Coordinates of C-alpha atoms in Angstrom, one line a residue:
M1 CA -39.1 0.1 -5.2
T2 CA -37.2 -0.4 -1.9
Q3 CA -34.6 2.0 -0.5
I4 CA -31.9 -0.6 -1.3
E5 CA -32.9 -0.6 -5.0
T6 CA -33.1 3.2 -5.3
S7 CA -30.0 4.1 -3.3
P8 CA -27.2 5.5 -5.4
S9 CA -24.0 3.5 -6.0
L10 CA -20.6 4.5 -4.6
L11 CA -19.5 5.5 -8.1
R12 CA -22.4 8.0 -8.2
L13 CA -21.8 9.2 -4.6
A14 CA -18.1 9.9 -5.1
G15 CA -18.1 10.7 -8.9
L16 CA -16.0 9.2 -11.7
P17 CA -13.4 12.1 -11.6
Y18 CA -12.7 11.2 -8.0
F19 CA -11.5 7.7 -8.9
L20 CA -9.4 9.0 -11.7
I21 CA -7.8 11.7 -9.6
A22 CA -7.2 9.3 -6.7
F23 CA -5.6 6.8 -9.0
I24 CA -3.0 9.2 -10.5
A25 CA -2.4 10.9 -7.1
R26 CA -1.0 7.6 -5.7
L27 CA 1.5 7.3 -8.5
P28 CA 4.2 9.6 -7.0
F29 CA 4.3 7.4 -3.8
A30 CA 4.9 4.3 -6.0
M31 CA 7.8 6.2 -7.7
M32 CA 9.5 7.4 -4.5
V33 CA 11.4 4.4 -3.2
V34 CA 12.7 3.3 -6.6
G35 CA 13.3 6.8 -7.8
V36 CA 15.4 7.6 -4.7
L37 CA 17.4 4.4 -5.2
T38 CA 18.0 5.2 -8.9
I39 CA 19.2 8.7 -8.5
V40 CA 21.5 7.9 -5.5
V41 CA 23.2 5.0 -7.2
S42 CA 23.7 7.1 -10.4
A43 CA 24.9 10.3 -8.6
R44 CA 26.8 8.8 -5.7
D45 CA 27.9 5.5 -7.3
S46 CA 26.9 3.5 -4.2
L47 CA 24.4 0.7 -4.1
S48 CA 24.8 0.5 -0.3
L49 CA 23.9 4.2 0.2
G50 CA 21.0 3.8 -2.3
G51 CA 19.6 0.9 -0.2
L52 CA 19.9 2.9 3.0
T53 CA 18.3 6.0 1.4
S54 CA 15.3 3.9 0.2
A55 CA 15.0 2.5 3.7
A56 CA 15.1 6.1 5.1
V57 CA 12.0 6.9 2.9
G58 CA 10.2 3.9 4.3
I59 CA 11.1 4.8 7.9
G60 CA 9.8 8.4 7.5
T61 CA 6.5 7.2 6.2
A62 CA 6.1 4.5 8.8
L63 CA 6.8 6.9 11.7
I64 CA 4.9 9.9 10.5
G65 CA 2.2 8.5 8.3
P66 CA -0.2 7.4 11.2
F67 CA 0.1 10.8 12.7
L68 CA -1.1 12.3 9.4
G69 CA -4.0 9.9 9.5
A70 CA -4.9 10.9 13.1
A71 CA -4.7 14.6 12.1
A72 CA -7.0 13.9 9.1
D73 CA -9.5 12.2 11.5
R74 CA -9.4 15.2 13.8
Y75 CA -9.2 18.2 11.4
G76 CA -10.4 16.7 8.1
Q77 CA -8.4 15.4 5.2
R78 CA -8.3 18.7 3.2
P79 CA -5.8 20.7 5.3
V80 CA -3.6 17.7 6.0
L81 CA -3.3 16.7 2.4
V82 CA -2.8 20.2 1.1
A83 CA 0.1 20.7 3.5
A84 CA 1.6 17.3 2.7
A85 CA 1.3 17.8 -1.0
V86 CA 3.2 21.2 -0.9
L87 CA 5.9 20.0 1.5
N88 CA 6.4 16.7 -0.3
A89 CA 6.6 18.2 -3.7
A90 CA 9.3 20.6 -2.4
M91 CA 11.2 17.8 -0.7
L92 CA 11.2 15.6 -3.9
A93 CA 12.7 18.5 -5.9
A94 CA 15.1 19.4 -3.2
F95 CA 16.3 15.8 -2.8
A96 CA 17.6 15.8 -6.4
A97 CA 19.6 18.9 -5.6
V98 CA 21.1 17.4 -2.4
V99 CA 22.1 14.2 -4.1
Y100 CA 24.1 16.1 -6.8
S101 CA 25.6 18.5 -4.3
P102 CA 28.9 17.9 -2.4
L103 CA 26.9 17.5 0.9
D104 CA 27.7 14.6 3.1
Q105 CA 25.6 11.4 2.8
G106 CA 24.0 12.2 6.1
F107 CA 22.1 15.1 4.4
V108 CA 21.0 12.7 1.7
L109 CA 19.6 10.3 4.3
L110 CA 17.9 13.2 6.1
A111 CA 16.3 14.5 2.9
A112 CA 15.1 10.9 2.1
F113 CA 13.6 10.6 5.6
A114 CA 11.8 14.0 4.9
I115 CA 10.3 12.6 1.6
G116 CA 8.8 9.7 3.5
A117 CA 7.7 11.8 6.4
T118 CA 5.8 14.3 4.2
A119 CA 4.4 11.6 1.8
P120 CA 0.7 12.2 1.3
Q121 CA -1.2 9.1 2.4
V122 CA -3.5 9.0 -0.7
S123 CA -4.3 5.3 -0.6
P124 CA -5.2 5.1 3.1
M125 CA -7.1 8.5 2.9
S126 CA -9.1 7.3 -0.1
R127 CA -10.0 4.0 1.7
S128 CA -11.1 5.9 4.8
R129 CA -13.0 8.5 2.7
L130 CA -14.9 5.8 0.8
V131 CA -15.6 3.6 3.8
T132 CA -17.1 6.6 5.7
I133 CA -19.3 7.4 2.7
I134 CA -20.5 3.8 2.6
D135 CA -21.2 3.7 6.3
E136 CA -23.2 7.0 6.4
R137 CA -24.9 7.2 3.0
M138 CA -25.8 3.6 2.1
P139 CA -28.4 1.2 3.6
Q140 CA -27.1 -1.4 5.9
P141 CA -27.8 -4.5 3.7
R142 CA -25.5 -3.0 1.0
R143 CA -22.6 -2.0 3.1
A144 CA -20.7 -5.2 3.5
R145 CA -20.5 -6.1 -0.1
T146 CA -19.9 -2.5 -1.2
T147 CA -17.1 -2.2 1.4
S148 CA -15.6 -5.5 0.0
A149 CA -15.8 -4.3 -3.6
T150 CA -14.2 -1.0 -2.6
M151 CA -11.3 -2.7 -0.9
S152 CA -10.9 -4.9 -3.9
Y153 CA -10.7 -1.8 -6.2
E154 CA -8.4 0.1 -3.9
S155 CA -6.0 -2.9 -3.6
A156 CA -6.1 -3.5 -7.4
A157 CA -5.3 0.2 -8.0
D158 CA -2.4 0.0 -5.5
E159 CA -1.0 -3.1 -7.2
T160 CA -1.3 -1.5 -10.7
V161 CA 0.4 1.7 -9.6
F162 CA 3.2 -0.2 -7.8
V163 CA 3.9 -2.2 -11.0
F164 CA 3.7 0.9 -13.3
G165 CA 5.5 3.3 -11.0
P166 CA 9.0 1.5 -11.1
F167 CA 8.5 1.1 -14.9
L168 CA 7.9 4.8 -15.2
V169 CA 11.0 5.6 -13.1
G170 CA 13.1 3.4 -15.3
A171 CA 11.7 4.9 -18.5
L172 CA 12.3 8.5 -17.4
A173 CA 15.7 7.8 -16.0
S174 CA 16.8 6.1 -19.2
L175 CA 15.3 8.6 -21.7
I176 CA 16.0 11.8 -19.8
A177 CA 18.2 11.6 -16.7
P178 CA 18.3 9.9 -13.3
W179 CA 16.8 13.1 -11.7
A180 CA 13.8 13.1 -14.1
P181 CA 11.6 10.7 -12.0
M182 CA 12.0 12.8 -8.9
V183 CA 11.0 16.0 -10.8
M184 CA 8.0 14.2 -12.4
A185 CA 7.0 12.9 -9.0
S186 CA 7.1 16.3 -7.5
A187 CA 4.9 17.8 -10.3
L188 CA 2.4 14.9 -10.0
T189 CA 2.2 15.4 -6.2
L190 CA 1.5 19.1 -6.5
L191 CA -1.1 18.7 -9.2
F192 CA -2.9 15.5 -8.4
V193 CA -2.6 15.2 -4.7
G194 CA -3.7 18.8 -4.6
A195 CA -6.7 17.9 -6.7
F196 CA -7.4 14.9 -4.4
A197 CA -7.3 17.2 -1.4
L198 CA -9.6 19.8 -2.9
H199 CA -12.1 17.3 -4.3
P200 CA -15.6 17.8 -2.7
T201 CA -15.4 14.4 -0.9
A202 CA -12.6 15.7 1.2
R203 CA -15.0 17.9 3.0
H204 CA -16.7 14.8 4.3
V205 CA -15.9 14.2 8.0
S206 CA -17.3 11.2 9.9
A207 CA -20.6 12.0 11.6
S208 CA -19.4 10.1 14.6
R209 CA -17.1 13.0 15.4
A210 CA -18.1 15.5 18.0
A211 CA -18.4 19.2 17.2
D212 CA -14.8 19.9 18.3
G213 CA -13.5 17.1 16.1
T214 CA -12.9 14.5 18.8
A215 CA -13.7 10.9 18.3
P216 CA -16.0 8.9 20.6
S217 CA -13.4 6.1 20.7
A218 CA -10.3 6.2 22.9
V219 CA -6.8 6.1 21.4
S220 CA -6.3 2.9 23.3
E221 CA -8.8 1.2 21.1
L222 CA -6.3 1.4 18.3
F223 CA -4.1 -1.1 20.2
R224 CA -6.7 -3.9 20.6
P225 CA -5.2 -7.3 19.8
T226 CA -7.8 -8.0 17.1
L227 CA -6.7 -4.9 15.2
L228 CA -3.0 -5.2 16.0
V229 CA -3.0 -8.8 14.5
V230 CA -4.2 -7.2 11.2
V231 CA -1.4 -4.7 11.3
L232 CA 1.1 -7.5 11.9
G233 CA -0.5 -9.5 9.0
I234 CA -0.2 -6.6 6.6
L235 CA 3.4 -6.0 7.8
G236 CA 4.1 -9.6 6.6
V237 CA 2.7 -8.7 3.2
G238 CA 5.0 -5.7 3.1
L239 CA 7.9 -7.9 4.1
F240 CA 7.0 -10.2 1.2
F241 CA 6.9 -7.4 -1.4
G242 CA 10.3 -6.2 -0.4
A243 CA 11.9 -9.6 -0.1
M244 CA 10.4 -10.9 -3.3
L245 CA 11.5 -8.0 -5.6
T246 CA 15.0 -7.9 -4.1
A247 CA 15.5 -11.7 -4.3
L248 CA 14.1 -11.7 -7.8
T249 CA 16.5 -8.9 -8.8
S250 CA 19.4 -11.1 -7.5
F251 CA 18.0 -14.1 -9.3
M252 CA 17.9 -12.3 -12.6
A253 CA 21.3 -10.7 -12.0
D254 CA 22.8 -14.1 -11.7
R255 CA 21.6 -14.7 -15.3
G256 CA 23.0 -11.3 -16.5
V257 CA 19.6 -9.7 -17.0
A258 CA 19.0 -7.8 -13.7
E259 CA 17.1 -5.1 -15.6
Q260 CA 14.4 -7.6 -16.5
A261 CA 13.5 -8.2 -12.8
G262 CA 10.8 -5.5 -13.0
L263 CA 9.1 -7.0 -16.0
L264 CA 9.1 -10.5 -14.4
Y265 CA 7.8 -9.0 -11.1
G266 CA 4.9 -7.6 -13.2
V267 CA 3.7 -11.2 -13.7
M268 CA 2.8 -11.3 -10.1
G269 CA 1.6 -7.8 -9.9
I270 CA -0.9 -8.0 -12.8
G271 CA -2.3 -11.3 -11.6
S272 CA -2.5 -10.0 -8.1
A273 CA -4.5 -6.9 -9.3
I274 CA -6.9 -9.0 -11.3
L275 CA -7.5 -11.5 -8.4
A276 CA -7.9 -8.6 -6.0
L277 CA -10.8 -7.2 -8.0
G278 CA -12.4 -10.7 -8.0
V279 CA -12.6 -10.8 -4.2
A280 CA -15.8 -8.7 -4.2
W281 CA -17.7 -11.6 -5.9
L282 CA -16.7 -14.2 -3.3
P283 CA -19.7 -15.5 -1.4
P284 CA -20.2 -14.1 2.1
R285 CA -20.0 -17.6 3.6
F286 CA -16.3 -17.6 2.6
T287 CA -15.5 -15.4 5.6
L288 CA -12.6 -12.9 5.9
H289 CA -11.0 -15.1 8.5
M290 CA -11.0 -18.1 6.1
R291 CA -9.9 -16.0 3.2
W292 CA -6.8 -14.8 5.1
L293 CA -5.9 -18.4 5.8
V294 CA -6.7 -19.8 2.3
F295 CA -5.0 -17.0 0.3
G296 CA -2.1 -16.8 2.8
G297 CA -1.6 -20.5 2.3
I298 CA -1.4 -20.0 -1.5
L299 CA 1.2 -17.3 -0.8
L300 CA 3.2 -19.7 1.2
A301 CA 2.9 -22.5 -1.4
G302 CA 4.1 -20.0 -4.1
S303 CA 7.0 -19.0 -1.9
L304 CA 8.1 -22.7 -1.6
L305 CA 8.0 -22.9 -5.5
V306 CA 10.2 -19.8 -5.6
L307 CA 12.7 -21.4 -3.4
T308 CA 13.0 -24.4 -5.8
A309 CA 13.1 -22.3 -9.0
S310 CA 16.2 -23.0 -11.1
D311 CA 15.2 -21.2 -14.3
V312 CA 13.2 -18.2 -15.5
T313 CA 10.3 -20.4 -16.6
T314 CA 9.8 -22.0 -13.2
M315 CA 10.2 -18.6 -11.5
T316 CA 7.5 -17.2 -13.8
V317 CA 5.1 -19.9 -12.8
A318 CA 5.9 -19.3 -9.1
L319 CA 5.2 -15.6 -9.5
A320 CA 1.8 -16.4 -11.2
V321 CA 0.9 -18.5 -8.2
L322 CA 2.0 -15.8 -5.8
G323 CA -0.3 -13.4 -7.6
I324 CA -3.3 -15.6 -6.8
G325 CA -2.4 -15.3 -3.1
V326 CA -1.1 -11.9 -2.5
G327 CA -3.9 -9.6 -4.0
P328 CA -6.8 -11.3 -2.2
T329 CA -4.8 -11.4 1.0
L330 CA -4.2 -7.7 0.9
V331 CA -7.9 -7.0 0.2
T332 CA -8.9 -9.2 3.1
L333 CA -6.6 -7.4 5.5
Y334 CA -7.8 -4.0 4.5
S335 CA -11.4 -5.2 4.8
L336 CA -10.8 -6.5 8.3
G337 CA -9.0 -3.2 9.2
A338 CA -12.0 -1.3 8.1
A339 CA -14.4 -3.5 10.0
R340 CA -12.4 -3.2 13.2
S341 CA -11.7 0.5 13.1
P342 CA -12.8 2.3 16.2
L343 CA -15.4 5.0 15.6
G344 CA -14.1 8.2 14.1
R345 CA -10.6 6.7 13.5
S346 CA -10.7 5.1 10.1
A347 CA -8.0 7.3 8.5
T348 CA -5.7 6.5 11.5
V349 CA -6.3 2.8 11.0
M350 CA -5.8 2.9 7.2
T351 CA -2.5 4.9 7.6
M352 CA -1.4 2.3 10.2
L353 CA -2.0 -0.5 7.6
G354 CA -0.4 1.5 4.8
A355 CA 2.6 2.2 7.0
G356 CA 2.9 -1.6 7.8
V357 CA 3.2 -2.3 4.1
V358 CA 5.8 0.4 3.6
V359 CA 8.0 -0.4 6.6
G360 CA 7.8 -4.1 5.8
Q361 CA 8.9 -3.5 2.2
A362 CA 11.8 -1.3 3.2
A363 CA 13.1 -3.6 5.9
A364 CA 12.8 -6.7 3.8
A365 CA 14.5 -5.0 0.9
A366 CA 17.4 -4.0 3.1
I367 CA 17.8 -7.4 4.8
T368 CA 17.4 -9.4 1.6
G369 CA 19.8 -7.2 -0.3
E370 CA 22.5 -7.9 2.4
L371 CA 21.8 -11.6 2.3
A372 CA 22.1 -11.7 -1.5
E373 CA 25.3 -9.8 -1.5
G374 CA 26.9 -11.7 1.4
S375 CA 25.4 -15.2 1.0
G376 CA 24.1 -15.4 -2.5
T377 CA 20.7 -15.7 -4.2
A378 CA 19.8 -19.0 -2.6
A379 CA 19.8 -17.3 0.9
A380 CA 17.9 -14.3 -0.5
L381 CA 15.1 -16.6 -1.9
V382 CA 14.4 -17.8 1.6
M383 CA 13.1 -14.4 2.7
P384 CA 9.8 -14.4 0.8
L385 CA 9.1 -17.8 2.4
I386 CA 9.7 -16.3 5.9
A387 CA 7.4 -13.3 5.1
A388 CA 4.6 -15.6 3.7
A389 CA 4.9 -17.7 7.0
I390 CA 4.3 -14.6 9.0
V391 CA 1.2 -13.8 7.0
V392 CA -0.1 -17.4 7.7
A393 CA 0.9 -17.4 11.3
T394 CA -1.0 -14.1 12.0
G395 CA -4.0 -15.5 10.1
I396 CA -4.0 -18.5 12.4
A397 CA -3.7 -16.1 15.5
N398 CA -6.6 -14.0 14.1
R399 CA -8.7 -17.1 13.8
L400 CA -8.0 -18.2 17.3
M401 CA -8.8 -14.9 18.9
T402 CA -12.1 -14.5 16.9
P403 CA -14.8 -16.9 18.1
A404 CA -16.7 -18.7 15.4
R405 CA -20.3 -17.4 14.9
R406 CA -23.1 -19.9 14.8

């Protein structure tokens, strides 16, 4: 038998418990933004402050997340994740106390920023960890397809968690109290992010690192145009997520059922997760560059359908179309990011991409919310179209700066 046939699978290399732990460990992150919004609106009776607080969480993650990735590349994931898990669990619990205290709203925003800044970057760290294992412990012929399958799984896991996270927040807030989601997120962070940090795979540091932990690639390589265009593309996806959820909430509020927006949004999320898993079986001749353009085009077409939706049935169909485009696009962008990561800096790149999604989501939610409140739902529904256009435009730019291979 050949080495390819006898080499172990990624599931065997990492172990099934790893995937279960990593899945649950990313749940608190999916609960943060919605949980913060829920508790602030309930305790302070201000939707405006709730939106600003959610944005503060996103800003904290966007500004500090890449530095956590760089630290993980330099010193290993374990110490970085352990510190982040302890600090973030403490900040989540402290936030509930600050919101219900008589402290000024400035302290609320500061505490929200601290939640985002200390958020453990489980999804990017998991991608980086698995890609490094693939590159160093699998034969060359199997790496490309295994990496594609891994990015498909990771994106599907993210989609599933980001659909279930807001649902869990709503359930806990309704059944117990508005502060319950924050306390639950704090406990999950301490237990499962801690377990993710202490898992044996966390000891794995890229062999491309020198003995002192330095990477062979310069920091300037993180700012290559071919990598930055991927970051801009994934920022567009983040903008789309934030704009679509906020515009959909306004759309459903016009019909007196705003609380059903999350359920309808799940139509896109579930379809997106299923299609993301299917990307691994696409033929290699259907290149990453073409996938970006094709699935980004589907995202744009679905956004046009959203713009013309006049009833819940049409909106549901539009969301189903969007699910076909957004999941595979996200997988494609993460795969390109992994392929273009400078040596020894995969965690940094993955946290840059993750931060792009978060900051895009937070910014679009704030802008779309203002549009919906000031100009109505029709204006808000334009925002997902603009975000999808950014995804397509960056895909075209990527194709132009990447020469076709014979």
